[in-house]
Short mmCIF file of C-alpha atoms in Angstrom, two decimals:
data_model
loop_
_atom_site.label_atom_id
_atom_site.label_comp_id
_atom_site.label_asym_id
_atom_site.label_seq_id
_atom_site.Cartn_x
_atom_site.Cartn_y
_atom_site.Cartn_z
CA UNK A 42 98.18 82.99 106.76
CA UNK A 43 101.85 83.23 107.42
CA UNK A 44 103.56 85.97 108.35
CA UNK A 45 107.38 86.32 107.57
CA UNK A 46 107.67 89.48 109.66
CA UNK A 47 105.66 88.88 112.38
CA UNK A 48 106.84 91.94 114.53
CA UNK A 49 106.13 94.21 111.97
CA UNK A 50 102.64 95.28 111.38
CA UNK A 51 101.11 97.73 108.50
CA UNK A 52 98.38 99.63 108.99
CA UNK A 53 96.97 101.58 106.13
CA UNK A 54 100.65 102.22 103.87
CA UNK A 55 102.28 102.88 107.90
CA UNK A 56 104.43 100.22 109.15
CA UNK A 57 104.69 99.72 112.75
CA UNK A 58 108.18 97.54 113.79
CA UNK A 59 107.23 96.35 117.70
CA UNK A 60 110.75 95.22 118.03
CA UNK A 61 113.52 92.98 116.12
CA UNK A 62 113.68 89.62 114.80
CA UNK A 63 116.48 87.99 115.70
CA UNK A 64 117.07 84.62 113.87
CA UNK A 65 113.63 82.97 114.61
CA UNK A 66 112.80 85.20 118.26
CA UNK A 67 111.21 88.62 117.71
CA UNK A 68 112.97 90.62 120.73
CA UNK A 69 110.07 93.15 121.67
CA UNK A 70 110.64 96.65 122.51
CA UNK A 71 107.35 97.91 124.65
CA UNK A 72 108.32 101.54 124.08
CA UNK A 73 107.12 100.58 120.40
CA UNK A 74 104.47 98.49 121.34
CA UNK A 75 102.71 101.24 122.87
CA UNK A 76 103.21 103.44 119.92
CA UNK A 77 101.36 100.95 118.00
CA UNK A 78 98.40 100.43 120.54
CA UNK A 79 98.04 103.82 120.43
CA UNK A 80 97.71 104.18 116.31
CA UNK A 81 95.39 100.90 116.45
CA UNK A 82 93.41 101.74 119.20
CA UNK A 83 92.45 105.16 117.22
CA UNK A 84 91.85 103.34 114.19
CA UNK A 85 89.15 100.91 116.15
CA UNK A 86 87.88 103.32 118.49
CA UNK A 87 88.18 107.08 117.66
CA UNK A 88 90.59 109.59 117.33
CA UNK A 89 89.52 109.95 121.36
CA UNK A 90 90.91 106.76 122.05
CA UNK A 91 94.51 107.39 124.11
CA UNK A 92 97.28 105.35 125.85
CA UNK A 93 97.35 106.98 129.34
CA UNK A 94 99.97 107.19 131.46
CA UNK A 95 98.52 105.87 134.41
CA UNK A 96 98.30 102.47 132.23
CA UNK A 97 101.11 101.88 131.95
CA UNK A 98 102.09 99.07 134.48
CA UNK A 99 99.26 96.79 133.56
CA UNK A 100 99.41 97.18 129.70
CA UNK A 101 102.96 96.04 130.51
CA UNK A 102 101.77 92.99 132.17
CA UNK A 103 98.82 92.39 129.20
CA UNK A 104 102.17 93.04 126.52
CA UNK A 105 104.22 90.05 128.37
CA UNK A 106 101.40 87.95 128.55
CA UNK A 107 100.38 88.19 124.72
CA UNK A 108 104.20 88.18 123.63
CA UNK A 109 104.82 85.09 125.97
CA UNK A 110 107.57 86.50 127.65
CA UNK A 111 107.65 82.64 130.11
CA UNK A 112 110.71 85.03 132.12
CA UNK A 113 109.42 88.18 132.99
CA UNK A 114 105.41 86.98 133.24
CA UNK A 115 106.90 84.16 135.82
CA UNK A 116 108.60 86.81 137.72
CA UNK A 117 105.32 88.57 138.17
CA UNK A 118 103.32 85.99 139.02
CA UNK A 119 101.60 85.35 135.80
CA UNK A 120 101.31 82.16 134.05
CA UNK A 121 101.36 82.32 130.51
CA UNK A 122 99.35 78.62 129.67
CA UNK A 123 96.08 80.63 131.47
CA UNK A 124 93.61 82.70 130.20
CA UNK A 125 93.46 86.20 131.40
CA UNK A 126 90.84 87.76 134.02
CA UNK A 127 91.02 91.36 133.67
CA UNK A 128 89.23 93.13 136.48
CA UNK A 129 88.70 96.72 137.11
CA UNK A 130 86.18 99.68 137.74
CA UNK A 131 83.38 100.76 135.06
CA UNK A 132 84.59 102.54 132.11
CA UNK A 133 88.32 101.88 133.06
CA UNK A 134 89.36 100.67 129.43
CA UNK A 135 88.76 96.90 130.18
CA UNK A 136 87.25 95.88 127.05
CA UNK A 137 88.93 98.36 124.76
CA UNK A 138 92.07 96.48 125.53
CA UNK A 139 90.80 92.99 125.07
CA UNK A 140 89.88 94.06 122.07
CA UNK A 141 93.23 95.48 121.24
CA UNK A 142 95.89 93.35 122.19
CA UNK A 143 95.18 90.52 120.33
CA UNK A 144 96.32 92.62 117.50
CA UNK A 145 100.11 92.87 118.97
CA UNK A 146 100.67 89.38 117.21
CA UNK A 147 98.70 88.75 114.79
CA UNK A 148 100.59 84.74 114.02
CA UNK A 149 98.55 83.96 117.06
CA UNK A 150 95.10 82.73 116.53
CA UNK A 151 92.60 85.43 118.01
CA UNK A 152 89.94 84.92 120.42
CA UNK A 153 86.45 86.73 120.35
CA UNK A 154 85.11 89.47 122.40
CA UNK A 155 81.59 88.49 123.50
CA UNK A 156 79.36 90.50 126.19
CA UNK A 157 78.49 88.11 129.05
CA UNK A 158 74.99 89.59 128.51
CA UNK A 159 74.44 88.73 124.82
CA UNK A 160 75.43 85.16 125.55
CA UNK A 161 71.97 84.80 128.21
CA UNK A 162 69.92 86.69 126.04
CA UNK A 163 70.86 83.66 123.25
CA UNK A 164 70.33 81.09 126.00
CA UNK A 165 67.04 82.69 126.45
CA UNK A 166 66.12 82.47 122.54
CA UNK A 167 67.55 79.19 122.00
CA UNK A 168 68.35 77.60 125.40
CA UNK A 169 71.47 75.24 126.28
CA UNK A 170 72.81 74.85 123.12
CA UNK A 171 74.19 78.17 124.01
CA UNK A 172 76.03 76.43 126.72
CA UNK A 173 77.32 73.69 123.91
CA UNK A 174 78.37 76.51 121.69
CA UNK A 175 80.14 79.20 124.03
CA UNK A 176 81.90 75.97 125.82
CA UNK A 177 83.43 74.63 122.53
CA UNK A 178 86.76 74.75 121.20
CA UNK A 179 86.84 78.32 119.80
CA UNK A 180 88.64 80.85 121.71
CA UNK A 181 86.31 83.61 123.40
CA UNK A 182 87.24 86.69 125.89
CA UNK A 183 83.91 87.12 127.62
CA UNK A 184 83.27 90.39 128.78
CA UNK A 185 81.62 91.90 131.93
CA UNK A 186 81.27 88.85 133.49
CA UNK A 187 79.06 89.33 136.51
CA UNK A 188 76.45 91.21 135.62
CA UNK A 189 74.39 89.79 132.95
CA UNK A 190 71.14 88.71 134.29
CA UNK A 191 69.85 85.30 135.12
CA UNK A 192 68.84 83.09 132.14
CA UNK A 193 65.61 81.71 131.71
CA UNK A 194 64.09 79.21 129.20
CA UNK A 195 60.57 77.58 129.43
CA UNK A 196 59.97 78.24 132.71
CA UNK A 197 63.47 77.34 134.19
CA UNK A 198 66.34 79.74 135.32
CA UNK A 199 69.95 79.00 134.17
CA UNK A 200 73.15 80.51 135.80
CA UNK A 201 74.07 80.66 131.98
CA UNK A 202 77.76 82.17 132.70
CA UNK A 203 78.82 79.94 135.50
CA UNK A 204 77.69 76.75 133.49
CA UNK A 205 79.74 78.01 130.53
CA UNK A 206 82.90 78.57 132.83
CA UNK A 207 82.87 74.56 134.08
CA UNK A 208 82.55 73.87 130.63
CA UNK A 209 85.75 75.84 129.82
CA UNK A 210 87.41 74.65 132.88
CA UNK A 211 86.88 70.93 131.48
CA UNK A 212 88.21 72.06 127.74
CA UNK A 213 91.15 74.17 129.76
CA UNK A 214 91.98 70.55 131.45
CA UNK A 215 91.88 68.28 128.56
CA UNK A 216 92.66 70.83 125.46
CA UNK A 217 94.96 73.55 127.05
CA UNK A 218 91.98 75.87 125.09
CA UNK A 219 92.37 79.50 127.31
CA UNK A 220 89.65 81.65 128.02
CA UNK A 221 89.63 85.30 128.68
CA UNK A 222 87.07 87.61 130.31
CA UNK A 223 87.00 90.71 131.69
CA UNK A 224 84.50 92.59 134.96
CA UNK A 225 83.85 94.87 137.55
CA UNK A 226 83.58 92.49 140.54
CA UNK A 227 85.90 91.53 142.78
CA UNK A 228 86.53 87.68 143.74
CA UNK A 229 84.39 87.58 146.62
CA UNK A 230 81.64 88.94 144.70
CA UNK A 231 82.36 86.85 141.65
CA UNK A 232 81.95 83.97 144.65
CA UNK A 233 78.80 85.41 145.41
CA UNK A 234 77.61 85.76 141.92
CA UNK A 235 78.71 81.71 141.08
CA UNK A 236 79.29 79.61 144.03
CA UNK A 237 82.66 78.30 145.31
CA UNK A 238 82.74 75.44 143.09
CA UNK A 239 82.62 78.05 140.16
CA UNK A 240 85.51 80.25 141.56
CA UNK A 241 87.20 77.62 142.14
CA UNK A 242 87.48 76.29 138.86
CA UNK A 243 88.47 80.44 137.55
CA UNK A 244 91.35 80.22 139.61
CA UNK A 245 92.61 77.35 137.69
CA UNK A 246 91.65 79.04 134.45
CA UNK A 247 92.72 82.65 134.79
CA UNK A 248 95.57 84.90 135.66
CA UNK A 249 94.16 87.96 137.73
CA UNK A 250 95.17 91.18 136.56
CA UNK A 251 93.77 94.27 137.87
CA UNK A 252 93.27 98.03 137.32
CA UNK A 253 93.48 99.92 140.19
CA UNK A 254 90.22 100.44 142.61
CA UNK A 255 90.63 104.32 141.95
CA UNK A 256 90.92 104.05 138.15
CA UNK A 257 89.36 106.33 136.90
CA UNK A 258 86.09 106.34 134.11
CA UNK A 259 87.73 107.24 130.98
CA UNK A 260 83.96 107.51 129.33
CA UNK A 261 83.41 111.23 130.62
#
């Protein structure tokens, strides 16, 4: 599909413009990204579903990042050939924005959002082609890494996660193919959860960005 106007997107018979295109470089405006976020968000999530204010810094980051703004995302640490590791208390809004942003630019081929848990439960139906499948060269955001449980299949355990992860780590290396995932744990318990060699190999693959410790659980 190609898309001749790629910073404007319709929704229903609403157009949202998320900045100007200038010759062949769309020149975002983040004031009207946001408006649009909040319209699509509603649309996948509930009328609950709101942009809060207190978001604002790191859906600024996520915007630069999926816009591949090489300036700005440089200048704040961020490099835009990684995947993304977005970390952050329970019920912050982790997911919902994985699942959002992607739709920001639609000419950009979209990954899918997978729970870390579904993925072992499959390795424990169907064992390590699970592994083959989630380490291929499809584009995945897996979330709540961290706390799915232990695989297990005919009578032998699996760190089903961590396995996958080397596996993307080797495709990252020869195929430039990004991962994304989001979780609760911080990178010593991430460590913990996967070994060093593990951690490691996220460090090469991700960009940390963070909600704040203190956000709070926008479920209640």
């Amino acid at each position: 599909m190609k898309y001749s106007a790629p910073h404007i997107i319709t929704e229903g018979a609403v157009q949202y413009p998320l900045g100007t295109l200038k010759g062949r470089e769309i020149h975002y405006d983040f004031e009207k990204i946001l408006i649009y976020l909040d319209a699509k968000g509603k649309l996948l999530f509930g009328k609950k579903f709101k942009i809060y204010r207190e978001d604002r810094e790191i859906l600024y980051k996520l915007c630069l990042y999926f816009i591949q703004d090489k300036t700005r995302c440089t200048q704040l640490g961020i490099d835009i050939n990684k995947g993304l590791l977005l970390s952050g208390p329970v019920g912050c809004g982790k997911t919902s924005l994985m699942k959002l942003m992607k739709h920001i630019v639609p000419h950009q081929r979209p990954y899918e959002v997978i729970p870390c848990r579904n993925i072992v439960f499959g390795f424990n139906h169907i064992g390590y082609k699970i592994i083959e499948d989630y380490g291929s060269s499809q584009f995945f955001c897996f979330d709540d890494l961290g706390v799915e449980p232990t695989g297990w299949h005919f009578g032998q355990d699996c760190n089903v996660m961590g396995e996958i992860l080397l596996s993307r780590h080797e495709l990252f290396i020869n195929d430039r193919r990004k991962t994304h995932t989001t979780t609760n744990l911080n990178a010593q318990e991430l460590e913990e959860r996967y070994g060093t060699r593990v951690r490691s190999r996220m460090r090469e693959l991700f960009n940390l960005v963070g909600f704040d410790r203190k956000s709070k659980d926008k479920r209640k």
